[in-house]
Amino acid sequence: MLKIKQSIAEKITEQIAAQFPGAEADAATLASMLEYPPDSSMGDLALPCFKLSKTLRRSPVQIAGALAESVKDEMVSRVENVNGYLNFYLNKEYLGDTLLRGIVEAGESYGSQTFGEGKTVVLDYSSPNVAKPFHIGHLGTTVIGHALKKLHEFVGYKCVGINYLGDWGTQFGKMIVAYRKWGVRAEVEAGGVDKLVELYVKFHSEAEANPALNDEARAEFHKLEQGDAENIELWKWFIEVSLVEYKKTYNLLGIEFDSYKGESFYTDKMPAQVQKLRDLGLLKIDDGASIVDLEKYGMPPCLILKRDGSTLYPTRDIAAAVYRKETYDFDKAIYVTSAAQCLHFQQWFKVVEMMGYEWAPALVHVPYGTVSINGEKLATRTGNVILLKDLFAMAIEKVGEIMEEKNPELKGRTDIAESVGVGAIVFYYLSNNRMKDINFVMEDALSFEGNTGPYVQYTYARACSILSKTGEPDKAQPMKLTAPEEEALIKTLARFPEKVLEAVRDYEPSVIARYILDVAAAFNRFYHECKIVSAEDAAVRNTRAMLTLAAKTVLGNAFGLICLKKEEKI
Ligand code: ARG
C-alpha cells in the first residue's frame, strides 16, 4: 500500500499544482494524510480534505470536488467525493495481478526495505546479571530487543546484538565468599546457575546475622579487581556456568548475540572517560563522591565515582558507549531495559552530550513495563522470583498436554510443543504495547482459540496444509478475484511494509504482533468463506492457492521478526 499511497499522492500533487496555482503541496505529506477508512464501503483509502483547507483556502467539499475527477490511474478504479472526503477504490486487476503476485514473487523479502542500508545499529539487550536469577523481568528486554534487531535488519541496517552481561561488581565478592564457605564444585556443576543463586541467597541471609561477611566479600572483590589468580578463575567459572543456562533460553527463542562483552570488559576503559570529565570541569565532589551535576536539566546528579574511588553503573555505560562508537561506528545505539531504569539512561545520555560527543543524539533508550504472572510478580515455588526458564517450561508442558489431546497422531510432537509453548509466551507478551504492565494469565496465553500465539501458529500451519493439497500455484496465470474475502485479504497483506515501518519508527514490536492477528483473521475468513482446494474453476483455484501462499509468506516473514517459529504441522 505504500506504493499506492505514493502514487495517489503524486497525482493529487499534480492536480493541486494545476488547479490551485501558488499553493504548496508535496507528495510525501499528502501520502501521510491518506487514511484507511473504517469500512470498505467507504473506499480503500481516503483523503480527508479538511486537512488541505488552510493551504488551499477552500472548503473541504470544494477541494474534494475539484480533485475528484482527476485522480485516476491504473491502481484506482473509482474516486468518490463524500462530505469533504475523497474515497479511493482500488482496481481489482491491480489487486490480483500486481499486489498479490508481487507478494508471492518477493517471498522472504516481502516487507523488507532498504533505507537502513549502509548504516549500523547496535542493540544492547537481555544483559542478565551473572549469578543472579534470569527472571521474568528479563523477558521484555530479551524479546523486545531481539525483535528490534530483526526489524532493523529487515529495513537494511547492519545490526550488532550485544549481551551486556552484568559480570562485574561486589556481588562477585559475595559469590566467592559464599562458594568457599558452603559451595561444592560438583553441586554447582550439576545444579548450574540455580546453585549459584542459592549460594548468593544464603550469603545474604547469613550476612544479616554476621555482617563481617560483607567485609570479607568486599576484600575478595578487591582482590579480584587486583587480578588475584584464584579469584579470577572462580569469577570466570561463575560466568561460564551462568552462560550455559542463559544460552538454553536463547536457543529456545532462536536468539544469538554478536557480542557478550559485559560490564567487566570496560574496567580499563573507564579511567580515560573519568579523566575527560575531570578535564572538562564536569566532575564535582559531593560528600566525597564524584558526580556530574544535572540540576540544570531537572535531574538528580549522575554518580561517576563512589567515595572510595570505585566506579558505578553510569560510569561503565559511558565507557561502553564510547567503545561501541569507536568499534562499530553506529548510527544508532539502542538500549532495551525496564522502565525502572529510565532516569539512569536520561542521566548518562545527558552526560555524554555534555562531554561533547556529537553522537549523543544517536543513543536511544527503549523502556518497557512490568510483568507478572497470574497476578504475581514474586513466585510461589522457590520463594524467589519466577525464572524465565520455568515460565517457558510451564508453557511447553501445558501446550504438550493440549496437543496430545487434540492431535495424538502428530509426529515430532515434543519439538512442536516446544515451539508453540515458547511462541505462546512471546506472542502474549508482544501483543501489548511495550510500556503496558503485563499480567500473564497462563490459560489465556496458551489457548488455541482467541488472539494467541498458538492460534496464529496454527493459522500458518493451516496455510501450509492447504498448499500441500493445491500444490504450487502458477504465478504466470492471470488472477481471478471473485469474493470480497479475497480482496480483503490482499488489502490486509498489502499493509505489511507500512507496519514494518511503524514498528521500527516507534520501537514497537507489538505493531507486528497485532498485524499478525489481522492477517490471521483475514485469512481465516477467506478460508471459511471460499472453497480453495475444491474450487471448480481452475483460475479461481489457482488464485486462491496464490492467496494462501501470499498469506503464508506474510505470516512467516512477520513471525521471523518476533521470535515465532514457523511450524508446518501442529
Ligand atoms: N544488567 C542490567 C540489569 O539486569 C541491565 C543492563 C542494561 N544495559 C545497559 N547498558 N545498562 O538490570
XYZ file of C-alpha atoms and ligand atoms in Angstrom:
582
model
C 0.000 0.000 0.000
C 2.986 2.267 0.432
C 3.452 2.427 -3.332
C -0.225 3.063 -3.933
C -0.260 5.851 -1.404
C 2.753 7.426 -3.036
C 1.300 7.168 -6.490
C -2.049 8.667 -5.465
C -0.267 11.406 -3.545
C 1.765 12.305 -6.633
C -1.359 12.549 -8.760
C -3.020 14.784 -6.198
C 0.058 16.970 -6.014
C -0.008 17.450 -9.781
C -3.682 18.337 -9.636
C -3.174 20.818 -6.859
C -0.389 22.474 -8.810
C -2.656 22.685 -11.879
C -5.817 23.845 -10.168
C -4.554 25.907 -7.299
C -1.697 27.991 -8.678
C 0.687 29.145 -5.993
C -0.443 26.581 -3.408
C 2.237 24.415 -1.912
C 1.786 20.697 -1.622
C 4.301 17.905 -1.567
C 3.661 14.267 -2.261
C 5.247 12.915 0.932
C 2.958 14.998 3.158
C -0.052 14.066 1.097
C 0.835 10.387 1.275
C 0.911 10.618 5.061
C -2.562 12.200 5.021
C -4.138 9.218 3.291
C -6.160 7.126 5.713
C -7.701 3.689 5.773
C -11.488 4.121 6.000
C -13.113 2.183 8.829
C -15.136 0.125 6.376
C -14.543 -0.851 2.781
C -17.841 0.631 1.566
C -16.095 3.973 2.074
C -13.240 3.051 -0.226
C -9.814 1.521 0.325
C -8.021 4.768 1.013
C -9.379 8.218 1.816
C -8.099 11.754 1.821
C -9.728 13.951 4.475
C -9.763 17.227 2.526
C -10.213 19.431 5.588
C -6.509 18.910 6.125
C -5.924 20.908 2.934
C -8.423 23.707 3.634
C -5.916 26.022 5.163
C -3.323 25.837 2.426
C -5.803 25.804 -0.448
C -8.263 28.295 1.108
C -11.335 26.368 0.045
C -13.855 24.299 1.925
C -13.181 20.545 2.136
C -16.189 19.872 -0.113
C -14.887 22.273 -2.769
C -11.440 20.726 -2.638
C -12.766 17.181 -2.873
C -14.920 18.273 -5.816
C -12.010 19.855 -7.638
C -9.724 16.866 -7.205
C -12.207 14.002 -7.579
C -12.366 13.716 -11.344
C -8.708 13.932 -11.996
C -7.089 11.429 -9.683
C -7.369 8.174 -11.570
C -4.718 5.740 -12.525
C -4.190 2.075 -13.189
C -4.442 1.303 -9.484
C -7.596 3.242 -8.748
C -10.860 2.317 -10.404
C -13.122 4.877 -8.813
C -12.884 8.050 -6.747
C -15.834 9.341 -4.763
C -16.339 12.694 -3.197
C -18.297 12.256 0.029
C -18.686 15.089 2.540
C -15.252 16.515 2.033
C -13.542 13.136 1.844
C -12.073 11.731 -1.324
C -12.564 7.979 -1.242
C -10.395 5.858 -3.498
C -11.394 2.370 -4.646
C -8.622 0.121 -5.820
C -8.754 -1.638 -9.115
C -9.337 -5.397 -8.922
C -6.830 -6.265 -11.632
C -4.274 -4.246 -9.776
C -5.022 -6.073 -6.518
C -4.760 -9.507 -8.072
C -2.203 -9.190 -10.798
C 0.152 -6.712 -9.250
C -0.164 -6.752 -5.480
C -0.841 -10.436 -4.936
C 1.742 -11.593 -7.435
C 4.190 -9.055 -6.063
C 3.947 -10.564 -2.575
C 4.494 -14.106 -3.772
C 7.369 -13.103 -6.045
C 9.108 -11.143 -3.307
C 8.767 -14.133 -0.952
C 11.008 -13.883 2.074
C 11.986 -10.345 1.231
C 8.387 -9.121 1.067
C 8.022 -6.244 3.522
C 11.747 -5.611 3.738
C 13.138 -2.209 2.915
C 16.452 -0.631 2.102
C 16.508 2.729 3.865
C 18.862 1.452 6.575
C 21.496 0.275 4.112
C 24.999 1.438 4.894
C 24.050 2.260 8.474
C 24.764 0.364 11.675
C 22.605 -0.134 14.736
C 23.978 -1.511 17.965
C 21.420 -3.119 20.262
C 22.081 -3.764 23.946
C 19.537 -6.221 25.289
C 18.839 -9.156 27.588
C 22.008 -8.468 29.640
C 21.251 -10.501 32.789
C 23.320 -10.187 35.939
C 25.525 -13.227 36.406
C 24.829 -15.326 39.488
C 21.536 -13.545 39.971
C 18.293 -15.042 38.678
C 17.386 -14.664 34.985
C 13.763 -13.928 35.762
C 10.529 -12.848 34.105
C 11.580 -9.199 34.378
C 14.149 -10.054 31.668
C 11.535 -11.354 29.239
C 10.889 -7.834 27.925
C 14.489 -6.866 27.244
C 15.175 -10.258 25.659
C 12.264 -10.495 23.241
C 11.745 -6.790 22.526
C 15.483 -6.409 21.978
C 15.609 -9.354 19.615
C 12.540 -8.170 17.692
C 14.040 -4.698 17.295
C 17.196 -6.269 15.941
C 15.243 -8.318 13.396
C 13.143 -5.290 12.428
C 16.196 -3.109 11.856
C 17.859 -5.815 9.796
C 14.686 -6.102 7.754
C 14.883 -2.442 6.763
C 18.515 -2.739 5.752
C 20.576 -1.795 8.819
C 23.617 -3.754 9.794
C 22.876 -4.805 13.366
C 25.102 -5.754 16.255
C 23.361 -7.515 19.132
C 25.182 -7.100 22.411
C 24.562 -9.014 25.596
C 25.993 -6.618 28.161
C 26.331 -9.201 30.904
C 26.298 -7.941 34.465
C 29.586 -9.723 35.082
C 31.323 -7.329 37.424
C 30.650 -5.801 40.804
C 30.571 -6.521 44.511
C 28.207 -9.458 44.028
C 31.237 -11.439 42.881
C 32.976 -10.808 46.193
C 29.888 -12.261 47.851
C 29.795 -15.212 45.494
C 33.442 -16.005 46.109
C 32.963 -15.935 49.892
C 29.786 -17.983 49.700
C 31.299 -20.570 47.394
C 34.413 -21.016 49.533
C 32.330 -21.409 52.674
C 29.409 -23.519 51.530
C 29.875 -24.420 47.897
C 30.726 -27.814 46.423
C 32.164 -27.889 42.936
C 30.263 -30.946 41.783
C 26.995 -29.481 43.027
C 27.492 -26.276 41.085
C 28.481 -28.265 38.037
C 25.279 -30.268 38.293
C 22.953 -27.532 39.506
C 24.239 -24.690 37.337
C 23.192 -21.134 37.858
C 20.400 -22.164 40.246
C 23.025 -23.439 42.637
C 24.951 -20.180 42.335
C 21.822 -18.187 43.094
C 21.201 -20.421 46.080
C 24.675 -19.639 47.397
C 24.111 -15.963 46.774
C 20.833 -16.044 48.678
C 22.484 -17.942 51.521
C 25.175 -15.300 51.679
C 22.578 -12.601 52.223
C 20.717 -14.416 54.940
C 23.952 -15.321 56.750
C 25.288 -11.786 56.426
C 22.297 -10.459 58.280
C 23.397 -12.294 61.404
C 27.084 -11.874 60.675
C 27.837 -8.509 58.995
C 31.560 -9.253 58.971
C 30.836 -11.407 55.922
C 30.246 -8.221 53.957
C 33.751 -7.034 54.755
C 35.121 -10.360 53.616
C 33.170 -10.031 50.387
C 34.496 -6.541 49.776
C 38.017 -7.784 50.360
C 37.545 -10.650 47.911
C 36.148 -8.331 45.278
C 39.095 -6.040 45.817
C 41.438 -8.992 45.283
C 39.530 -9.830 42.130
C 39.990 -6.285 40.886
C 43.685 -6.547 41.603
C 43.878 -9.639 39.426
C 44.198 -12.370 42.061
C 44.560 -15.574 40.060
C 42.319 -17.804 42.152
C 39.530 -15.270 42.334
C 39.737 -14.609 38.629
C 39.427 -18.289 37.966
C 36.324 -18.588 40.156
C 34.793 -15.482 38.625
C 35.307 -16.851 35.098
C 33.766 -20.116 36.126
C 30.685 -18.443 37.593
C 30.163 -16.650 34.303
C 30.646 -19.807 32.278
C 28.152 -21.740 34.394
C 25.616 -18.932 34.075
C 26.071 -18.630 30.327
C 25.301 -22.308 29.804
C 21.932 -21.666 31.359
C 21.198 -18.406 29.548
C 22.090 -19.970 26.230
C 19.477 -22.668 26.739
C 16.840 -19.967 26.948
C 18.296 -18.103 23.966
C 18.241 -21.334 21.950
C 14.592 -21.860 22.764
C 13.906 -18.395 21.417
C 16.268 -18.675 18.462
C 18.342 -15.740 19.687
C 22.039 -15.278 19.016
C 24.229 -12.428 20.114
C 27.110 -10.925 18.205
C 28.922 -9.946 21.372
C 28.897 -10.964 25.009
C 31.135 -8.144 26.195
C 29.827 -7.496 29.675
C 30.468 -4.847 32.257
C 33.853 -6.285 33.246
C 35.225 -5.591 29.783
C 35.067 -1.855 30.441
C 37.109 -1.806 33.645
C 40.206 -0.464 31.944
C 38.223 1.837 29.659
C 36.645 3.926 32.383
C 39.631 5.918 33.659
C 40.010 7.765 30.344
C 36.377 8.873 30.453
C 36.607 9.888 34.101
C 39.695 11.904 33.249
C 37.906 13.557 30.358
C 35.048 14.545 32.665
C 37.553 15.980 35.088
C 39.421 17.892 32.347
C 36.178 19.372 31.125
C 35.426 20.558 34.633
C 32.259 18.487 34.736
C 33.115 16.465 37.855
C 32.071 17.799 41.210
C 32.955 16.351 44.578
C 29.892 15.790 46.674
C 30.344 14.244 50.093
C 33.493 12.566 48.836
C 31.846 11.101 45.745
C 32.391 12.390 42.196
C 29.254 13.422 40.398
C 28.038 15.349 37.379
C 25.534 17.965 38.425
C 22.385 17.778 36.297
C 20.234 20.207 38.217
C 20.012 22.494 35.194
C 18.276 19.660 33.381
C 15.894 18.884 36.205
C 17.597 15.620 37.128
C 19.459 14.352 40.178
C 23.257 14.194 39.776
C 24.850 11.375 37.793
C 27.181 9.361 40.041
C 30.582 8.667 38.492
C 32.828 7.554 41.369
C 31.990 6.408 44.883
C 33.805 7.849 47.878
C 36.309 5.032 47.716
C 37.000 5.836 44.076
C 35.200 2.789 42.658
C 33.196 3.200 39.506
C 29.455 2.910 39.077
C 26.835 1.694 36.643
C 26.683 5.031 34.715
C 30.484 5.204 34.514
C 30.548 1.823 32.821
C 27.742 2.719 30.452
C 29.559 5.864 29.343
C 32.798 3.965 28.721
C 30.906 1.207 26.890
C 29.124 3.694 24.622
C 32.425 5.349 23.665
C 33.953 1.946 22.957
C 30.998 0.886 20.819
C 31.098 4.109 18.851
C 34.793 3.566 18.172
C 34.338 -0.122 17.372
C 31.132 -0.152 15.330
C 30.704 3.496 14.368
C 26.983 3.116 14.996
C 24.318 5.396 13.592
C 22.041 4.390 16.422
C 22.617 2.630 19.753
C 19.524 1.110 21.282
C 19.224 0.032 24.927
C 16.275 -2.086 25.976
C 15.587 -2.177 29.718
C 12.707 -1.950 32.129
C 11.177 1.477 32.641
C 12.662 1.462 36.140
C 15.961 2.446 34.509
C 14.641 5.464 32.574
C 16.308 8.017 34.799
C 19.662 6.225 34.641
C 19.633 6.443 30.842
C 18.427 10.045 30.725
C 21.228 10.986 33.081
C 24.141 9.369 31.367
C 22.882 10.258 27.865
C 22.967 13.864 29.080
C 26.480 13.439 30.464
C 27.673 12.052 27.110
C 26.191 15.128 25.448
C 27.902 17.443 27.953
C 31.195 15.697 27.215
C 30.834 16.984 23.671
C 30.364 13.628 21.933
C 28.483 14.662 18.836
C 26.876 11.224 18.549
C 24.944 11.645 21.820
C 21.624 12.039 19.954
C 22.125 8.569 18.470
C 21.601 6.950 21.885
C 18.096 5.591 22.306
C 16.569 4.085 25.417
C 13.634 1.727 24.813
C 11.846 1.055 28.113
C 9.079 -1.416 28.882
C 6.580 -2.072 31.693
C 6.462 -4.701 34.420
C 5.495 -8.372 34.092
C 3.532 -10.506 36.485
C 2.092 -13.987 36.204
C -1.417 -14.763 37.306
C -1.251 -11.520 39.257
C 2.021 -12.323 40.997
C 5.363 -10.680 40.488
C 7.025 -12.868 43.028
C 6.982 -16.557 42.742
C 5.403 -19.097 44.846
C 7.507 -22.175 44.472
C 11.021 -21.071 45.138
C 10.060 -18.220 47.433
C 12.161 -16.392 44.937
C 11.387 -14.651 41.673
C 9.881 -16.558 38.744
C 12.635 -17.691 36.425
C 12.333 -17.253 32.707
C 13.194 -20.885 32.052
C 10.427 -22.024 34.428
C 7.931 -19.833 32.633
C 8.850 -21.422 29.298
C 8.942 -24.924 30.773
C 5.476 -24.451 32.205
C 4.134 -23.243 28.840
C 5.774 -26.080 26.914
C 4.352 -28.681 29.268
C 0.809 -27.309 29.098
C 0.891 -26.982 25.311
C 2.164 -30.545 25.112
C -0.880 -31.713 27.074
C -3.291 -29.749 24.877
C -1.687 -31.135 21.718
C -1.764 -34.681 22.969
C -5.495 -34.326 23.308
C -6.069 -32.511 20.020
C -3.700 -34.332 17.736
C -2.354 -37.537 19.296
C -1.040 -38.820 15.956
C 1.234 -35.865 15.269
C 4.863 -36.778 14.621
C 7.594 -34.747 16.318
C 5.138 -33.501 18.893
C 7.726 -32.642 21.545
C 9.579 -30.214 19.307
C 6.379 -28.645 18.098
C 5.060 -28.293 21.638
C 8.285 -26.512 22.493
C 7.955 -24.084 19.637
C 4.262 -23.425 20.300
C 4.732 -23.121 24.072
C 7.539 -20.604 23.694
C 5.621 -18.830 20.935
C 2.599 -18.532 23.212
C 4.578 -16.649 25.848
C 6.353 -14.440 23.343
C 3.195 -13.615 21.442
C 1.104 -12.865 24.503
C 3.826 -10.576 25.736
C 4.483 -8.802 22.447
C 0.866 -8.236 21.510
C 0.728 -5.478 24.114
C 2.302 -2.052 23.836
C 5.677 -2.342 25.441
C 5.039 0.306 28.101
C 1.985 -1.510 29.388
C 2.317 -3.524 32.600
C 1.532 -7.089 31.678
C -0.105 -9.797 33.687
C 0.175 -13.247 32.176
C -2.966 -15.252 32.596
C -1.427 -18.536 31.578
C -4.661 -20.117 30.449
C -5.346 -17.212 28.083
C -1.809 -17.161 26.713
C -1.817 -20.880 25.913
C -5.304 -21.167 24.483
C -5.623 -22.322 20.875
C -8.596 -20.017 20.493
C -8.560 -16.261 20.815
C -5.796 -13.899 19.839
C -2.905 -16.072 20.922
C 0.404 -17.448 19.707
C -0.974 -20.978 19.265
C -3.834 -19.566 17.174
C -1.550 -17.670 14.795
C 0.961 -20.516 14.552
C -1.931 -22.842 13.849
C -3.144 -20.494 11.106
C 0.275 -20.687 9.492
C 0.172 -24.487 9.653
C -3.299 -24.379 8.089
C -1.960 -22.404 5.128
C 0.823 -24.968 4.733
C -1.609 -27.831 4.810
C -3.829 -26.234 2.142
C -0.820 -25.671 -0.070
C 0.239 -29.285 0.288
C -3.120 -30.137 -1.287
C -3.293 -27.474 -4.007
C 0.380 -27.687 -4.927
C 2.403 -24.651 -6.003
C 0.182 -22.066 -7.691
C 1.041 -20.953 -11.201
C 2.205 -17.362 -10.836
C 2.052 -16.656 -14.545
C -1.719 -17.156 -14.824
C -3.961 -14.088 -14.676
C -5.589 -13.793 -11.268
C -9.338 -14.053 -10.932
C -10.829 -12.487 -7.825
C -14.459 -13.365 -7.203
C -15.134 -12.952 -3.476
C -14.934 -9.949 -1.159
C -12.898 -12.004 1.371
C -10.184 -12.417 -1.250
C -9.907 -8.694 -1.815
C -9.971 -8.023 1.909
C -7.131 -10.486 2.429
C -4.953 -8.905 -0.273
C -5.513 -5.457 1.173
C -4.501 -6.682 4.596
C -1.385 -8.377 3.224
C -0.504 -5.215 1.327
C -0.128 -3.282 4.550
C 2.828 -5.281 5.824
C 5.579 -2.889 4.642
C 3.865 0.026 6.369
C 3.547 -1.959 9.573
C 7.252 -2.714 9.467
C 7.981 0.987 9.133
C 5.676 1.844 12.005
C 7.231 -0.800 14.264
C 10.745 0.474 13.505
C 9.756 4.114 13.915
C 8.155 3.539 17.334
C 10.483 0.774 18.548
C 7.274 -1.172 18.989
C 7.214 -4.890 18.039
C 3.577 -5.069 19.182
C 2.664 -3.421 15.857
C 3.824 -6.619 14.150
C 2.116 -8.945 16.641
C -1.189 -7.169 16.207
C -0.779 -7.092 12.466
C -0.253 -10.865 12.523
C -3.666 -11.109 14.174
C -5.198 -9.015 11.364
C -3.662 -11.305 8.761
C -4.779 -14.436 10.603
C -8.321 -13.077 10.869
C -8.479 -12.098 7.183
C -7.019 -15.426 6.110
C -9.379 -17.463 8.287
C -12.382 -15.506 6.980
C -11.239 -16.246 3.438
C -10.706 -19.902 4.329
C -14.181 -20.237 5.815
C -15.999 -18.404 3.007
C -14.160 -19.591 -0.072
C -13.572 -23.079 -1.420
C -9.891 -23.415 -2.134
C -8.846 -26.988 -2.903
C -12.292 -27.880 -4.219
C -12.935 -24.696 -6.224
C -14.360 -25.789 -9.624
C -12.967 -23.043 -11.821
C -9.246 -23.602 -12.443
C -8.390 -19.893 -12.483
C -10.263 -19.351 -9.227
C -8.497 -22.306 -7.620
C -5.105 -21.064 -8.777
C -5.828 -17.571 -7.485
C -6.884 -18.963 -4.118
C -3.746 -21.057 -3.875
C -1.801 -17.857 -4.612
C -3.705 -16.102 -1.836
C -2.882 -18.899 0.568
C 0.768 -18.773 -0.406
C 0.810 -14.990 -0.012
C -0.761 -15.248 3.455
C 1.759 -17.918 4.430
C 4.576 -15.693 3.172
C 3.439 -12.652 5.128
C 2.772 -14.628 8.310
C 6.147 -16.336 8.020
C 8.023 -13.083 7.424
C 6.241 -11.418 10.333
C 6.877 -14.419 12.628
C 10.569 -14.106 11.878
C 10.513 -10.556 13.224
C 9.174 -11.510 16.647
C 10.727 -14.880 17.635
C 7.819 -17.069 16.472
C 8.774 -20.292 14.765
C 7.081 -21.457 11.595
C 5.609 -24.904 12.145
C 4.088 -26.594 9.112
C 2.065 -29.015 11.212
C 0.563 -28.543 14.652
N 22.361 -5.871 33.721
C 21.354 -4.857 33.848
C 20.156 -5.387 34.642
O 19.915 -6.581 34.664
C 20.837 -4.371 32.526
C 21.873 -3.751 31.620
C 21.247 -2.882 30.595
N 22.192 -2.304 29.683
C 22.965 -1.278 29.955
N 23.834 -0.886 29.044
N 22.867 -0.589 31.066
O 19.447 -4.593 35.224
